[in-house]
Coordinates of C-alpha atoms in Angstrom, one line a residue:
M1 CA 193.0 135.5 71.6
K2 CA 189.9 133.9 73.2
T3 CA 189.8 130.2 74.0
K4 CA 187.1 128.6 71.9
I5 CA 185.1 125.8 73.5
A6 CA 182.6 123.7 71.6
L7 CA 179.7 122.8 73.9
I8 CA 177.6 119.8 73.0
G9 CA 174.3 119.5 74.9
S10 CA 170.5 119.9 74.9
K11 CA 168.8 123.1 73.8
D12 CA 168.0 124.2 77.3
F13 CA 171.4 123.4 78.7
T14 CA 173.4 125.2 76.0
H15 CA 171.0 128.2 76.2
H16 CA 171.6 128.5 79.9
V17 CA 175.3 128.4 79.5
V18 CA 175.5 130.8 76.6
T19 CA 173.1 133.4 78.2
A20 CA 173.7 133.1 81.9
I21 CA 177.4 132.1 82.2
A22 CA 179.3 133.0 79.0
P23 CA 178.8 136.8 79.4
D24 CA 180.8 136.6 82.6
L25 CA 183.7 134.8 80.8
P26 CA 185.0 137.4 78.4
T27 CA 188.1 135.5 77.5
I28 CA 186.2 132.4 76.5
D29 CA 184.1 131.8 73.3
I30 CA 181.5 129.1 73.8
I31 CA 180.0 127.7 70.6
P32 CA 176.9 125.6 71.2
Y33 CA 176.0 122.4 69.3
I34 CA 172.6 121.1 70.2
Y35 CA 171.1 117.6 70.2
T36 CA 167.6 116.4 70.9
D37 CA 168.7 113.0 72.2
P38 CA 172.1 112.3 73.8
T39 CA 172.5 109.2 71.6
E40 CA 172.7 111.7 68.6
A41 CA 175.7 113.6 70.0
S42 CA 178.2 111.8 67.9
K43 CA 176.6 113.1 64.7
L44 CA 177.3 116.7 65.9
L45 CA 181.1 116.1 65.8
T46 CA 181.2 116.3 62.0
A47 CA 179.8 119.9 62.3
I48 CA 182.3 121.2 64.8
T49 CA 184.6 123.9 63.4
P50 CA 188.2 124.5 64.7
C51 CA 188.2 125.0 68.5
D52 CA 190.5 124.5 71.5
A53 CA 188.5 122.1 73.6
L54 CA 185.3 120.0 73.4
L55 CA 182.9 120.0 76.4
F56 CA 179.9 117.6 76.7
S57 CA 177.0 118.6 78.9
G58 CA 177.1 115.2 80.7
A59 CA 178.3 111.7 80.8
L60 CA 175.6 110.3 78.4
P61 CA 176.5 112.3 75.3
Y62 CA 180.2 111.9 76.2
F63 CA 180.1 108.1 76.3
F64 CA 177.7 107.7 73.3
S65 CA 180.2 109.7 71.2
K66 CA 183.4 108.1 72.6
E67 CA 184.2 106.2 69.4
A68 CA 183.7 109.3 67.3
W69 CA 185.8 111.7 69.4
S70 CA 188.6 109.3 70.4
S71 CA 190.7 110.4 67.4
I72 CA 190.2 114.2 68.1
T73 CA 193.5 115.8 69.2
I74 CA 192.0 118.6 71.3
P75 CA 191.0 118.0 75.0
V76 CA 187.5 116.4 75.4
L77 CA 185.7 116.7 78.8
Y78 CA 182.2 116.3 80.2
L79 CA 180.3 117.8 83.1
E80 CA 180.1 115.2 85.9
Q81 CA 177.2 115.0 88.3
D82 CA 178.3 115.1 91.9
E83 CA 176.9 115.4 95.4
T84 CA 176.6 119.2 95.0
A85 CA 174.2 118.8 92.0
L86 CA 172.1 116.2 93.9
V87 CA 171.9 118.2 97.2
T88 CA 171.0 121.4 95.3
S89 CA 168.2 119.6 93.4
L90 CA 166.8 117.9 96.5
L91 CA 166.9 121.1 98.5
Y92 CA 165.0 123.0 95.7
I93 CA 162.4 120.2 95.6
L94 CA 162.0 120.4 99.4
L95 CA 161.8 124.2 99.6
H96 CA 159.6 124.8 96.5
H97 CA 157.4 121.6 96.4
G98 CA 157.5 120.4 100.0
I99 CA 158.4 116.9 98.8
Q100 CA 160.6 114.7 101.0
P101 CA 163.6 112.9 99.3
Q102 CA 162.1 109.4 99.8
R103 CA 159.1 110.5 97.7
V104 CA 161.3 111.4 94.7
S105 CA 162.4 109.0 91.9
I106 CA 165.9 109.8 90.7
D107 CA 168.0 108.7 87.7
L108 CA 171.7 109.6 87.7
M109 CA 175.0 108.4 86.5
D110 CA 176.3 106.8 89.7
T111 CA 174.0 105.8 92.6
S112 CA 176.9 105.9 95.0
I113 CA 176.3 109.7 95.1
I114 CA 173.1 109.0 96.9
D115 CA 174.9 107.0 99.6
H116 CA 177.5 109.8 100.1
V117 CA 174.8 112.5 100.5
A118 CA 172.7 110.3 102.9
S119 CA 175.8 109.7 105.0
D120 CA 177.0 113.3 105.0
L121 CA 173.6 114.8 105.8
H122 CA 172.6 111.9 108.2
L123 CA 169.3 111.5 106.3
K124 CA 166.8 109.3 108.2
N125 CA 164.7 108.8 105.0
P126 CA 167.1 109.0 102.0
P127 CA 165.9 108.6 98.4
R128 CA 164.9 105.0 97.8
H129 CA 163.8 105.0 94.2
V130 CA 167.1 105.4 92.2
K131 CA 168.1 104.2 88.8
D132 CA 171.8 104.0 87.6
C133 CA 172.8 105.0 84.1
R134 CA 176.5 104.0 84.1
E135 CA 175.9 100.2 84.0
R136 CA 173.9 100.5 80.8
L137 CA 176.4 102.6 78.8
P138 CA 176.8 102.6 76.0
H139 CA 175.3 99.5 74.4
H140 CA 172.5 98.6 76.8
F141 CA 171.0 102.1 77.3
D142 CA 167.3 102.5 76.4
M143 CA 165.7 105.9 77.0
R144 CA 162.2 104.4 77.4
E145 CA 163.4 102.3 80.3
F146 CA 164.1 105.4 82.3
T147 CA 160.9 107.1 81.4
E148 CA 159.0 104.0 82.4
F149 CA 160.9 103.8 85.7
H150 CA 159.6 107.2 86.7
R151 CA 156.1 106.8 85.2
H152 CA 155.5 103.5 87.1
L153 CA 156.6 104.8 90.4
Y154 CA 154.4 108.0 90.1
E155 CA 151.3 106.2 88.8
S156 CA 151.6 103.6 91.6
G157 CA 151.6 106.4 94.2
E158 CA 155.1 105.6 95.5
T159 CA 156.6 108.9 94.4
E160 CA 155.3 112.5 93.9
L161 CA 158.0 113.8 91.5
A162 CA 160.7 112.6 89.2
L163 CA 164.2 114.0 89.2
T164 CA 166.1 113.2 86.0
S165 CA 169.6 113.9 84.8
I166 CA 168.5 113.2 81.2
H167 CA 166.9 116.1 79.3
A168 CA 165.2 113.8 76.8
V169 CA 163.6 111.8 79.6
Y170 CA 162.4 115.1 81.1
D171 CA 160.7 116.0 77.8
Q172 CA 159.0 112.6 77.7
L173 CA 157.7 112.9 81.3
I174 CA 156.3 116.4 80.5
Q175 CA 154.3 114.9 77.6
L176 CA 153.0 112.3 80.0
D177 CA 151.9 115.0 82.5
I178 CA 154.1 113.5 85.2
P179 CA 155.6 116.0 87.7
C180 CA 159.3 116.2 87.1
M181 CA 162.4 118.3 87.3
R182 CA 165.8 118.2 85.7
M183 CA 168.9 117.8 87.9
I184 CA 170.3 121.2 88.6
D185 CA 173.8 121.9 87.4
P186 CA 175.1 124.4 90.0
T187 CA 176.6 127.5 88.3
K188 CA 179.8 127.1 90.3
S189 CA 180.3 123.6 88.9
L190 CA 179.7 124.8 85.3
I191 CA 182.2 127.6 85.6
R192 CA 184.7 125.3 87.2
K193 CA 184.4 122.8 84.3
I194 CA 184.7 125.5 81.7
H195 CA 187.8 126.8 83.3
E196 CA 189.1 123.2 83.4
A197 CA 188.5 122.9 79.7
V198 CA 190.5 126.2 79.2
S199 CA 193.4 124.8 81.3
Q200 CA 193.5 121.6 79.4
A201 CA 193.4 123.5 76.1
E202 CA 196.4 125.6 77.2
L203 CA 198.2 122.5 78.4
S204 CA 197.5 120.8 75.1
K205 CA 199.0 123.7 73.2
R206 CA 202.1 123.8 75.4
K207 CA 202.6 120.1 74.8
A208 CA 202.1 120.5 71.1
A209 CA 204.9 123.1 71.2
T210 CA 207.2 120.8 73.2
I211 CA 210.6 120.2 71.6
A212 CA 210.7 116.9 69.7
A213 CA 213.6 114.9 68.1
A214 CA 213.5 112.0 65.8
T215 CA 216.6 109.8 65.6
I216 CA 216.7 107.6 62.5
S217 CA 218.8 104.5 62.1
L218 CA 219.3 103.1 58.6
H219 CA 220.9 99.8 58.1
D220 CA 221.0 99.6 54.3
E221 CA 220.2 101.6 51.2
R222 CA 220.3 104.7 53.3
N223 CA 220.8 107.0 50.2
N224 CA 217.4 106.0 48.8
L225 CA 215.4 107.4 51.7
P226 CA 214.3 111.0 51.0
L227 CA 215.4 112.4 54.4
E228 CA 214.8 116.0 53.4
V229 CA 211.3 115.1 52.5
L230 CA 210.9 113.3 55.7
A231 CA 212.1 116.3 57.7
H232 CA 209.6 118.5 55.8
L233 CA 206.7 116.1 56.7
M234 CA 207.8 116.5 60.3
K235 CA 208.1 120.3 59.9
G236 CA 211.6 119.9 61.3
K237 CA 215.3 120.5 60.5
L238 CA 217.6 117.6 59.6
Q239 CA 221.1 117.0 61.0
S240 CA 223.3 114.1 60.0
E241 CA 225.9 112.3 62.0
E242 CA 228.2 109.4 61.4
D243 CA 225.8 106.6 61.9
S244 CA 222.4 108.2 62.3
Y245 CA 220.2 111.2 61.3
I246 CA 218.4 113.5 63.7
I247 CA 215.3 115.7 62.9
Y248 CA 214.4 118.4 65.4
S249 CA 210.7 119.5 65.4
N250 CA 207.9 119.9 67.9
R251 CA 205.5 117.5 69.4
G252 CA 202.4 118.7 67.6
S253 CA 204.1 118.2 64.2
I254 CA 205.4 114.8 65.1
E255 CA 202.0 113.5 66.3
A256 CA 200.4 114.9 63.1
F257 CA 203.0 113.0 61.1
L258 CA 202.1 109.8 62.9
G259 CA 198.6 109.9 61.5
T260 CA 199.6 110.3 57.8
D261 CA 199.8 107.7 55.1
E262 CA 203.4 108.8 54.5
F263 CA 204.4 107.6 58.0
T264 CA 202.7 104.2 57.6
T265 CA 204.1 103.5 54.1
L266 CA 207.6 104.5 55.3
F267 CA 207.7 101.2 57.2
E268 CA 206.2 99.1 54.4
R269 CA 209.1 99.8 51.9
E270 CA 212.4 98.0 51.3
Y271 CA 214.2 100.2 53.8
S272 CA 215.7 98.7 57.0
I273 CA 214.7 101.6 59.3
H274 CA 214.1 102.2 62.9
I275 CA 213.1 105.6 64.4
G276 CA 213.1 106.9 68.0
F277 CA 210.9 109.9 68.8
G278 CA 211.7 111.9 71.9
Y279 CA 209.9 114.8 73.6
G280 CA 211.5 117.2 76.1
D281 CA 211.7 120.6 77.6
T282 CA 215.0 121.1 75.9
A283 CA 216.6 119.9 72.7
Q284 CA 219.1 117.9 74.7
Q285 CA 216.4 116.1 76.7
A286 CA 214.4 115.5 73.5
R287 CA 217.4 114.0 71.8
A288 CA 218.2 111.8 74.8
N289 CA 214.7 110.5 74.9
A290 CA 214.8 109.9 71.1
E291 CA 217.9 107.9 71.4
A292 CA 216.4 105.8 74.2
A293 CA 213.3 105.2 72.1
L294 CA 215.5 104.2 69.2
S295 CA 217.2 101.6 71.3
F296 CA 213.8 99.9 71.9
A297 CA 213.0 100.1 68.2
E298 CA 216.3 98.5 67.3
Q299 CA 215.6 95.5 69.6
N300 CA 213.1 94.5 66.9
K301 CA 215.6 93.3 64.4
T302 CA 213.1 91.7 62.0
E303 CA 210.6 94.6 61.6
N304 CA 210.8 98.2 60.8
C305 CA 209.2 100.3 63.6
A306 CA 209.3 103.4 65.8
F307 CA 208.9 104.1 69.5
I308 CA 208.2 107.3 71.4
L309 CA 209.6 108.4 74.8
N310 CA 208.0 111.5 76.2
E311 CA 209.3 114.0 78.7
E312 CA 207.6 112.0 81.5
K313 CA 209.5 108.9 80.5
E314 CA 206.4 107.2 79.1
L315 CA 207.2 104.8 76.3
S316 CA 204.7 104.0 73.5
G317 CA 205.0 101.8 70.5
P318 CA 205.8 100.0 68.3
Y319 CA 204.5 102.2 65.5
P320 CA 202.9 101.9 63.1
A321 CA 201.3 98.8 64.7
Q322 CA 200.4 100.8 67.8
T323 CA 196.6 100.5 68.0
S324 CA 196.3 103.9 69.7
K325 CA 197.9 105.7 66.8
Q326 CA 195.9 108.8 65.8
Q327 CA 194.4 108.9 62.4
L328 CA 194.1 112.4 61.0
R329 CA 192.5 111.6 57.7
N330 CA 189.4 113.7 56.9
N331 CA 186.4 111.4 56.3
H332 CA 183.9 114.2 56.6
P333 CA 181.1 113.6 54.0
N334 CA 181.2 117.3 53.0
S335 CA 184.9 117.3 52.1
L336 CA 184.4 116.2 48.5
T337 CA 181.7 118.9 48.0
L338 CA 183.9 121.5 49.5
A339 CA 186.8 120.4 47.4
K340 CA 184.7 120.9 44.2
Q341 CA 183.5 124.3 45.4
L342 CA 187.1 125.5 46.0
K343 CA 188.4 123.7 42.9
M344 CA 190.9 121.9 45.1
S345 CA 191.9 118.3 45.0
P346 CA 190.6 116.2 47.9
A347 CA 194.3 115.4 48.7
N348 CA 195.1 119.2 49.1
L349 CA 192.0 119.7 51.1
S350 CA 193.0 116.8 53.4
K351 CA 196.5 118.4 53.7
L352 CA 194.8 121.7 54.7
I353 CA 192.9 119.9 57.4
Q354 CA 196.0 118.1 58.6
F355 CA 197.8 121.4 58.7
Q356 CA 195.1 122.8 61.0
Q357 CA 195.0 119.7 63.2
S358 CA 198.8 119.7 63.7
R359 CA 198.9 123.2 65.0
S360 CA 198.7 124.4 68.6
S361 CA 196.8 127.5 67.5
R362 CA 193.6 127.9 65.4
E363 CA 195.0 130.9 63.6
F364 CA 197.7 131.0 60.9
T365 CA 199.1 133.1 58.1
A366 CA 199.4 132.4 54.3
A367 CA 203.1 132.0 54.8
E368 CA 202.7 129.2 57.3
L369 CA 200.3 127.5 55.0
S370 CA 202.5 127.8 52.0
D371 CA 205.4 126.4 53.9
Y372 CA 203.4 123.4 55.0
L373 CA 201.9 122.7 51.6
Q374 CA 205.2 123.4 49.8
I375 CA 203.6 125.9 47.4
T376 CA 204.2 129.6 46.7
R377 CA 203.0 132.3 48.9
R378 CA 200.8 133.6 46.1
S379 CA 199.2 130.1 45.6
S380 CA 198.4 129.8 49.3
E381 CA 196.8 133.3 49.3
R382 CA 194.7 132.3 46.3
I383 CA 193.5 129.2 48.2
L384 CA 192.7 131.3 51.3
K385 CA 190.9 133.9 49.2
K386 CA 188.6 131.1 47.9
L387 CA 188.1 129.8 51.4
V388 CA 187.2 133.3 52.7
D389 CA 184.9 134.0 49.7
N390 CA 183.2 130.6 50.3
G391 CA 182.7 131.3 54.0
S392 CA 185.0 128.4 54.9
A393 CA 187.7 130.7 56.4
K394 CA 187.7 134.1 57.9
I395 CA 190.3 136.8 58.6
T396 CA 190.7 137.3 62.3
G397 CA 193.4 140.0 62.4
E398 CA 196.7 141.2 61.1
E399 CA 200.3 140.4 61.9
M400 CA 202.9 143.2 61.6
T401 CA 206.1 142.3 59.7
Y402 CA 209.6 143.2 60.8
S403 CA 210.4 144.7 57.4
Q404 CA 208.5 147.4 55.5
G405 CA 205.3 146.2 53.8
R406 CA 201.7 145.6 54.5
P407 CA 200.7 143.5 57.5
R408 CA 200.0 139.8 57.0
A409 CA 196.4 138.7 57.4
I410 CA 195.7 136.1 60.0
Y411 CA 193.2 133.4 59.1
E412 CA 191.0 130.8 60.8
L413 CA 189.1 127.9 59.2
T414 CA 185.4 127.8 59.8
F415 CA 184.4 124.5 58.3
P416 CA 184.2 121.2 60.2
I417 CA 187.6 119.4 60.5
Y418 CA 186.9 116.7 63.1

């Protein structure tokens, strides 16, 4: 199966990647999402269909969208400008335009790059007219300020050409008839970043499949807590012992559970409950970490809570008060419309989206969906048929069964879920 990467960038940038780079990466599927202005990048997130990683064309759209993508569970990266991009661009200007570096106005994310290049190349006349973007992100950034920076220097005769790392500024300078050029993103850097996105996506999938254990300690009214339901919500198996209960599952399912209303309300009821979640490479390690996490939770005698200890011995909590807890609710404005089209309740549509977000793979079968939703196989197939007929899902292949019978269809959702 190909790794699917959502690429957010300007029209020219995404076109270059899709036409000049993607054809040489047969195992990677790059899906472009285009903005006119980097400040608009966050709006594109509501249109992104299930993918394995999200890659921004640069730091500006990445930082402008940070609040919007912070709850997304897939890896999020951006293409960073470095010394190679600057040197390549200045060399192109010198060879093709005959303009020295000190006669070029430059905007870029970090002006320290200029100092590094000047030192490495022993430049006698390094670029002098440089404007830094980072200090203005994200709340004090004004595109007009950068356009005016280049225009003033050119019209005053101090520079002969503007080198910009902002595609929208380039477009404005073209309209003003000011000689300009976009910062060159070297092909090698682009390919390296795409491969990094693939590596992070694979690592994220492996982590999602990591063995997880939940150790539950009840201090009163233990028989009133629906433990079997709790195990189902964690997509795990319940084991009971003398003074505690253990649920074995996987990391992806546990982290999906942490973002549900069921998890939050669990600690708001009359139960006296503490939970320790543990991740590990083996069931034994996961359980040991869960028991260690439970000990931290039980130190808080007056409040129900949970802690997580991962395989790297990193502790997080207490939940649900932990501010970094991921929320997996679907607030997409089209969800109600889609629910009506499919004759599904918004709650079931939300569960469908949570099902997709909790998985390490984009693809699934009707049997996996029916197990998650706790409905019959026939009901899940009816839901998927509606989704396919509506264009909100597609069949990507077939899975052979071990017994006789027709192969099972493999599905993938095609509507926005982030």
